[in-house]
Structures are given as structure tokens and as C-alpha cells.
PDB file of C-alpha atoms in Angstrom:
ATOM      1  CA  UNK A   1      -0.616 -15.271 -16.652  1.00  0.00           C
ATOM      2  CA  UNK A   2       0.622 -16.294 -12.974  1.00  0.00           C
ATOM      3  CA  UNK A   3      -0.934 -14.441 -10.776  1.00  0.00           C
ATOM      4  CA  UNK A   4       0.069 -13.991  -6.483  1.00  0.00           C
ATOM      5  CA  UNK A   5      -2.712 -12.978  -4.432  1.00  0.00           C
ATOM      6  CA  UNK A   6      -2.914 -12.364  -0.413  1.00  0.00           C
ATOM      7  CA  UNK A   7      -6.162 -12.921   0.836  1.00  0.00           C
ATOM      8  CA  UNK A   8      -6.912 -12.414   4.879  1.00  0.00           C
ATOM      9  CA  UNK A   9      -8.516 -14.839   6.127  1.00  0.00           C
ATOM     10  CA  UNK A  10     -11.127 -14.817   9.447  1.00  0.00           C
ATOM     11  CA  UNK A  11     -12.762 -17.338  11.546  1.00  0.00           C
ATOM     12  CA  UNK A  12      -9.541 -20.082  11.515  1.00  0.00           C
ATOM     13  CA  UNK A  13      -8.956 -21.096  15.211  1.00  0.00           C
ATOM     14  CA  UNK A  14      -6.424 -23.485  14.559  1.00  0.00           C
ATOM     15  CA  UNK A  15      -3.819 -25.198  12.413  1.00  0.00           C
ATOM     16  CA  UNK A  16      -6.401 -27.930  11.312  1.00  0.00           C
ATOM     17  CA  UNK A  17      -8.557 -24.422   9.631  1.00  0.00           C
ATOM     18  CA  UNK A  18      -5.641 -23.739   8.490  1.00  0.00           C
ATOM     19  CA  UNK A  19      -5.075 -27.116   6.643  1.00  0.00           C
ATOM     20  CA  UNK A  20      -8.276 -27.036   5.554  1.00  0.00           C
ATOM     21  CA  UNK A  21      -8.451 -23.871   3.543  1.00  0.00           C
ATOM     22  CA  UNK A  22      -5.062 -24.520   2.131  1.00  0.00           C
ATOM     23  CA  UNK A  23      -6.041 -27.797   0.807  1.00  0.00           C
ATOM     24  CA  UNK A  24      -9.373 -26.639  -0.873  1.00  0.00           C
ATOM     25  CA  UNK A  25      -7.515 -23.620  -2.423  1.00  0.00           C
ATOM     26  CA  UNK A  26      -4.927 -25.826  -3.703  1.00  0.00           C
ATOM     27  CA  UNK A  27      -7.990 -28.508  -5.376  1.00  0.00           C
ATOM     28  CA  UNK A  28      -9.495 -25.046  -7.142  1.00  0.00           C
ATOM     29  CA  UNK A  29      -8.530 -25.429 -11.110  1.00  0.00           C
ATOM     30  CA  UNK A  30      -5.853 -22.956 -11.947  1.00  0.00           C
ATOM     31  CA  UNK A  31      -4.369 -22.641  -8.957  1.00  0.00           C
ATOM     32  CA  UNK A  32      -0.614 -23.574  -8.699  1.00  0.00           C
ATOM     33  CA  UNK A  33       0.270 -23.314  -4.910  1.00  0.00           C
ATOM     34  CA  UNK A  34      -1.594 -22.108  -1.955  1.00  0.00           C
ATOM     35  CA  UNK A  35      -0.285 -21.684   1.288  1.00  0.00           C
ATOM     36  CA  UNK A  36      -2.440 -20.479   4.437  1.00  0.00           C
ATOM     37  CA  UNK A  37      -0.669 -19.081   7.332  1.00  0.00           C
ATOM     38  CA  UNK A  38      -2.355 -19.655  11.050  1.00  0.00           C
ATOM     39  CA  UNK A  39      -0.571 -17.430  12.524  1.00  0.00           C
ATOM     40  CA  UNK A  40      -1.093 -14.189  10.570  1.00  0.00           C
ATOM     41  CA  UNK A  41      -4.598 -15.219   9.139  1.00  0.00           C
ATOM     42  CA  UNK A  42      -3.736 -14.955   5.414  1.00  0.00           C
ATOM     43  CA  UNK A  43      -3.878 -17.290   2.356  1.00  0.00           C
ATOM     44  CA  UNK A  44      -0.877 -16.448  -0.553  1.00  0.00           C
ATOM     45  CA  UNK A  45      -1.893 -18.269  -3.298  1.00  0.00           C
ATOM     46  CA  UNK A  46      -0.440 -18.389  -6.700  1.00  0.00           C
ATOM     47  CA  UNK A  47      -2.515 -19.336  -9.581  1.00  0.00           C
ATOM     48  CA  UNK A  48      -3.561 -18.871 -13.828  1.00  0.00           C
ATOM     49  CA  UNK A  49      -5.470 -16.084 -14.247  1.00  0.00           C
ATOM     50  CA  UNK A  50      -6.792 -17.180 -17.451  1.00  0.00           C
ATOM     51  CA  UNK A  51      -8.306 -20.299 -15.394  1.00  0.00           C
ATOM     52  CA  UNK A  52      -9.260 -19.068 -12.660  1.00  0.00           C
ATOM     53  CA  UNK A  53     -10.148 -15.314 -10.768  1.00  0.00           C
ATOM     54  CA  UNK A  54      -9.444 -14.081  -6.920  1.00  0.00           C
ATOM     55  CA  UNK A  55     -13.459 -14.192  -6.915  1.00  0.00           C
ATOM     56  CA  UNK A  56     -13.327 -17.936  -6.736  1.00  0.00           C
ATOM     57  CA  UNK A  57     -10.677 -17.977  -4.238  1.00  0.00           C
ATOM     58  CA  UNK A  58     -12.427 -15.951  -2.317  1.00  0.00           C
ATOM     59  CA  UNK A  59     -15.760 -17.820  -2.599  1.00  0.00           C
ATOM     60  CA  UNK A  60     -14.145 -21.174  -2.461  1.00  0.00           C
ATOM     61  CA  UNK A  61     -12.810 -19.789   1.149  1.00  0.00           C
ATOM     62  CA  UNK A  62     -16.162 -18.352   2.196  1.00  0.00           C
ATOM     63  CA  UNK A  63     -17.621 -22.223   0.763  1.00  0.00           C
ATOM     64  CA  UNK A  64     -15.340 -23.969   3.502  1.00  0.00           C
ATOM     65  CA  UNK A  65     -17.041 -21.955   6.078  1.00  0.00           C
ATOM     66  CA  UNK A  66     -14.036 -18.726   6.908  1.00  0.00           C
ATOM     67  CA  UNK A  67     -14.716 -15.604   6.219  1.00  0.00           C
ATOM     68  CA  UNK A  68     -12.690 -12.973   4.191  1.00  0.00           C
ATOM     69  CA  UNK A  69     -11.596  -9.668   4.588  1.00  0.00           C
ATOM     70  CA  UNK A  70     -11.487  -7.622   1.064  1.00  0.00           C
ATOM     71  CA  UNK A  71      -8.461  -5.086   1.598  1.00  0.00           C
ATOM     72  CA  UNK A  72      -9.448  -1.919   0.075  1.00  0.00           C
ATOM     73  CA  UNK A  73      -6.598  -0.235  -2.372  1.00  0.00           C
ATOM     74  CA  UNK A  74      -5.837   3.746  -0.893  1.00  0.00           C
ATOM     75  CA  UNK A  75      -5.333   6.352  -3.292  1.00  0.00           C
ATOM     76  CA  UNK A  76      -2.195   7.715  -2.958  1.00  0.00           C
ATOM     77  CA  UNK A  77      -2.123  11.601  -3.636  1.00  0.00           C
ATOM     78  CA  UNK A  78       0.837  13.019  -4.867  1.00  0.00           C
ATOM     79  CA  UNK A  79       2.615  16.381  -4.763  1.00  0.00           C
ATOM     80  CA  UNK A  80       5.274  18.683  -5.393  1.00  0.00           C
ATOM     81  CA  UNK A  81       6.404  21.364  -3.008  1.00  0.00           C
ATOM     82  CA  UNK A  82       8.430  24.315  -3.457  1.00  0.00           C
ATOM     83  CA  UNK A  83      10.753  24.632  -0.312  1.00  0.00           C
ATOM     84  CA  UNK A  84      12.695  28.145   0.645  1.00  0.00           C
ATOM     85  CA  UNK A  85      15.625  27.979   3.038  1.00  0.00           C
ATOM     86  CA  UNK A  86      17.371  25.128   2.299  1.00  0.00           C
ATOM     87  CA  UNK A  87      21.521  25.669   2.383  1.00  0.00           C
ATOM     88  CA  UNK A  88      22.947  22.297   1.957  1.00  0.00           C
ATOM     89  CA  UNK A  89      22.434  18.579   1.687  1.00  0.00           C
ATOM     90  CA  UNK A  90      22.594  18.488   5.467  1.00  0.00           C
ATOM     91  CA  UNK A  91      18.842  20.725   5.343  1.00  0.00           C
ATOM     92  CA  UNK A  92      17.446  18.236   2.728  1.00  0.00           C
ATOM     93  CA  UNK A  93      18.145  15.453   4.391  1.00  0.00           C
ATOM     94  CA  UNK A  94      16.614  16.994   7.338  1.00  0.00           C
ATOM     95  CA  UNK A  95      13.219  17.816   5.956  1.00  0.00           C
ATOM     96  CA  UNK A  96      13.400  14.576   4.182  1.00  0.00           C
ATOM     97  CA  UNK A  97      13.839  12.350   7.047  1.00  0.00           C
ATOM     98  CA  UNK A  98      11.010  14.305   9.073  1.00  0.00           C
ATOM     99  CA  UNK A  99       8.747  14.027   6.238  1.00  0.00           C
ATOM    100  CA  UNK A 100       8.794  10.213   5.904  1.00  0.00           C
ATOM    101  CA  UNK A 101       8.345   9.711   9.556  1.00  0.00           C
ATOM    102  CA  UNK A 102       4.890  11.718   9.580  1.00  0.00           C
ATOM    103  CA  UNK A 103       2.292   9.425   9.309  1.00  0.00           C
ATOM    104  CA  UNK A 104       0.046   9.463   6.761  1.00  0.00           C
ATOM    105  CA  UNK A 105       3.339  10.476   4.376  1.00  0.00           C
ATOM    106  CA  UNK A 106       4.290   7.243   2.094  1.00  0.00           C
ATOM    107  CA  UNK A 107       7.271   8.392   0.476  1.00  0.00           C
ATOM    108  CA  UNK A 108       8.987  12.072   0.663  1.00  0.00           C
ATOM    109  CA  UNK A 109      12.197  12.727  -1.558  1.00  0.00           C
ATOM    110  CA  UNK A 110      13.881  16.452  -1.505  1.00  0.00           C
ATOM    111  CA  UNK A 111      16.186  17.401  -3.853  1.00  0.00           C
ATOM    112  CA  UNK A 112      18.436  20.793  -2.825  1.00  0.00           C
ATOM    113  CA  UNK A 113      19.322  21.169  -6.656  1.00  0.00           C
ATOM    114  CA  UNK A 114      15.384  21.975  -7.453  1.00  0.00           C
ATOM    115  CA  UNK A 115      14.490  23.224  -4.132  1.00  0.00           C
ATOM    116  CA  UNK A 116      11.617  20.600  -4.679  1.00  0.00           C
ATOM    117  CA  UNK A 117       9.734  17.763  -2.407  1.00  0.00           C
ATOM    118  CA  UNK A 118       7.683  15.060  -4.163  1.00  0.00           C
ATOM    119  CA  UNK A 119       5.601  13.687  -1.673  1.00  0.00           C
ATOM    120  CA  UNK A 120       3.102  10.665  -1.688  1.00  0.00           C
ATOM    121  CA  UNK A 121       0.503  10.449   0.753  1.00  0.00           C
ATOM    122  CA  UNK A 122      -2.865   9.079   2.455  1.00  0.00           C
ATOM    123  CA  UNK A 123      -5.426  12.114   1.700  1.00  0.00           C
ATOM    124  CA  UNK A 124      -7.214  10.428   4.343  1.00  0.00           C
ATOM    125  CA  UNK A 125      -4.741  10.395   7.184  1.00  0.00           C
ATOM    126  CA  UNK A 126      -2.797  13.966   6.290  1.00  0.00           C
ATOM    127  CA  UNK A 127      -3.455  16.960   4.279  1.00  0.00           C
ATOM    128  CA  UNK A 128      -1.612  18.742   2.302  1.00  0.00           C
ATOM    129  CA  UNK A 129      -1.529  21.741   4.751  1.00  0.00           C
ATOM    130  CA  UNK A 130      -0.591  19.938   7.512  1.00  0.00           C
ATOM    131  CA  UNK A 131       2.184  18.565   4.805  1.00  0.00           C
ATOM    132  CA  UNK A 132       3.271  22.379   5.245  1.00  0.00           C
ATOM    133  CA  UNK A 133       2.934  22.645   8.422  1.00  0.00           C
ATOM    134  CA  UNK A 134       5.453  20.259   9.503  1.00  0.00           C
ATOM    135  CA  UNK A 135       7.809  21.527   6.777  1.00  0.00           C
ATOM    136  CA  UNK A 136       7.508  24.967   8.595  1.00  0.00           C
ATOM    137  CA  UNK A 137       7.740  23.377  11.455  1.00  0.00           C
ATOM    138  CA  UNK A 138      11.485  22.281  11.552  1.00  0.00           C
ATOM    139  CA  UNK A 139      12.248  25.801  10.092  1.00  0.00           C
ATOM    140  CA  UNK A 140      11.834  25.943   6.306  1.00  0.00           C
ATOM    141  CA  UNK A 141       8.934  27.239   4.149  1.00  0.00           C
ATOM    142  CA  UNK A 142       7.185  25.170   1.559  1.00  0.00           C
ATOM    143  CA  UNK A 143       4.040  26.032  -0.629  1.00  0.00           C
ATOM    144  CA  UNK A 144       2.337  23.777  -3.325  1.00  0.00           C
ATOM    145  CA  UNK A 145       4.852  24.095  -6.937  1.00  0.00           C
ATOM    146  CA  UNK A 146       2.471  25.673 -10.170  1.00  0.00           C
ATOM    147  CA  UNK A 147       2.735  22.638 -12.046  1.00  0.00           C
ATOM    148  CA  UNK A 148       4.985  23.502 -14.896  1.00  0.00           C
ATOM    149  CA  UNK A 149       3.054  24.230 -18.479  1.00  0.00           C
ATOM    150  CA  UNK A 150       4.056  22.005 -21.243  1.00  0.00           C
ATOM    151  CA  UNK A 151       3.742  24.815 -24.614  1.00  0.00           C
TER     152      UNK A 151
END
């Protein structure tokens, strides 16, 4: 299966790095195109899984003498709050909007109909309190929803 990988790339000081790294990722078995970028210090590379892994394109990178940065997934927690003292769309919108400009918050939708927030975010950069907090903050309450039971 095709496969597109983005791998950051250190230790290139110019175009001929570069040229380099994109031409030794392209001579790797499997791999269909590679393309290394100076100027943001990444490699995109497209290539057979079943041929080849991101291992290898890593180590063939680290073989040419560049170093790599491994990008670390974040665990997005999710949750659903129960919000009091919305009156329209208007109010949704509001907390909505405030909600997806706090850092740390990856997505926020409100619905008026449930009185509900879903809300996605970094554990690491936000908690859920402070979640609250800024909820209350632009008037409105919010507290964590009892997940529903499923008899």
C-alpha cells in the first residue's frame, strides 16, 4: 500500500543537502517519489509499504550524514460538556468561537439543541477545568456530561 510520510529533517545548510537527501531517498527500493524541502527542513516521501518502512527512510537519512527529528503523536482527550444558559444560536456560536481560540483546545462544536460541547484537546497544554473556566468565563456554566448508560 502507498504510503506518504513527512520526515523533518536537521543538519541541511543548503540546497546541495537538500539534493542530496532527496536523491538517496528516491534510490531506497520502494520508494516512489521523494521530495526534500530546504527551506522548511522536511522530506515528503511517498513510497510501498510492503517494500519498504519509514525506519529505512529514516536511517537511510541519518546514513547520508542529517539528522532526524521523530515527531511524537499527542493524545487528544475528548469530552462532552453540559452547558446552562444558552438562549439562542447567537450564545452557541459565542462559546464556540471562544473555545476554539483557547489554546490547547483542537476542535470545540456546541450544539443549542443538546445544550452540549464536544471538545478535543491537548491534556498537556489545558485541563479540563480550565475548559470550564473559560466557559464560565464569557458568562455560561458548563460541567463534565454523565456519559449516557447504554441498558
Amino acid at each position: 500500500m502507498i504510503q506518504k510520510e513527512r520526515i523533518k529533517i536537521t543538519g541541511m545548510s543548503c540546497s546541495a543537502c537538500a539534493n542530496r537527501i532527496e536523491k538517496g531517498l528516491n534510490g531506497v527500493d520502494g520508494v516512489k517519489k521523494a521530495n526534500v524541502n530546504f527551506a522548511v527542513e522536511n522530506a515528503t516521501v511517498e513510497y510501498d509499504d510492503s517494500k519498504v518502512s519509514k525506519d529505512k527512510l529514516i536511517e537511510t537519512v541519518k546514513n547520508l550524514g542529517y539528522g532526524v527529528i521523530k515527531e511524537e503523536k499527542v493524545k487528544n482527550d475528548k469530552v462532552s460538556l453540559l452547558i446552562s444558559g444558552m438562549g439562542c444560536a447567537a450564545c452557541s456560536a459565542r462559546i464556540e468561537k471562544k473555545l476554539n481560540a483557547t489554546k490547547g483546545i483542537k476542535t470545540a462544536a456546541v450544539n443549542l439543541a443538546t445544550n452540549k460541547a464536544a471538545v478535543t484537546y491537548d491534556a498537556s497544554q489545558i485541563k479540563l477545568s480550565e475548559i470550564i473556566k473559560t466557559i464560565e468565563g464569557i458568562g455560561y456554566g458548563a460541567q463534565k456530561a454523565e456519559e449516557e448508560s447504554r441498558d
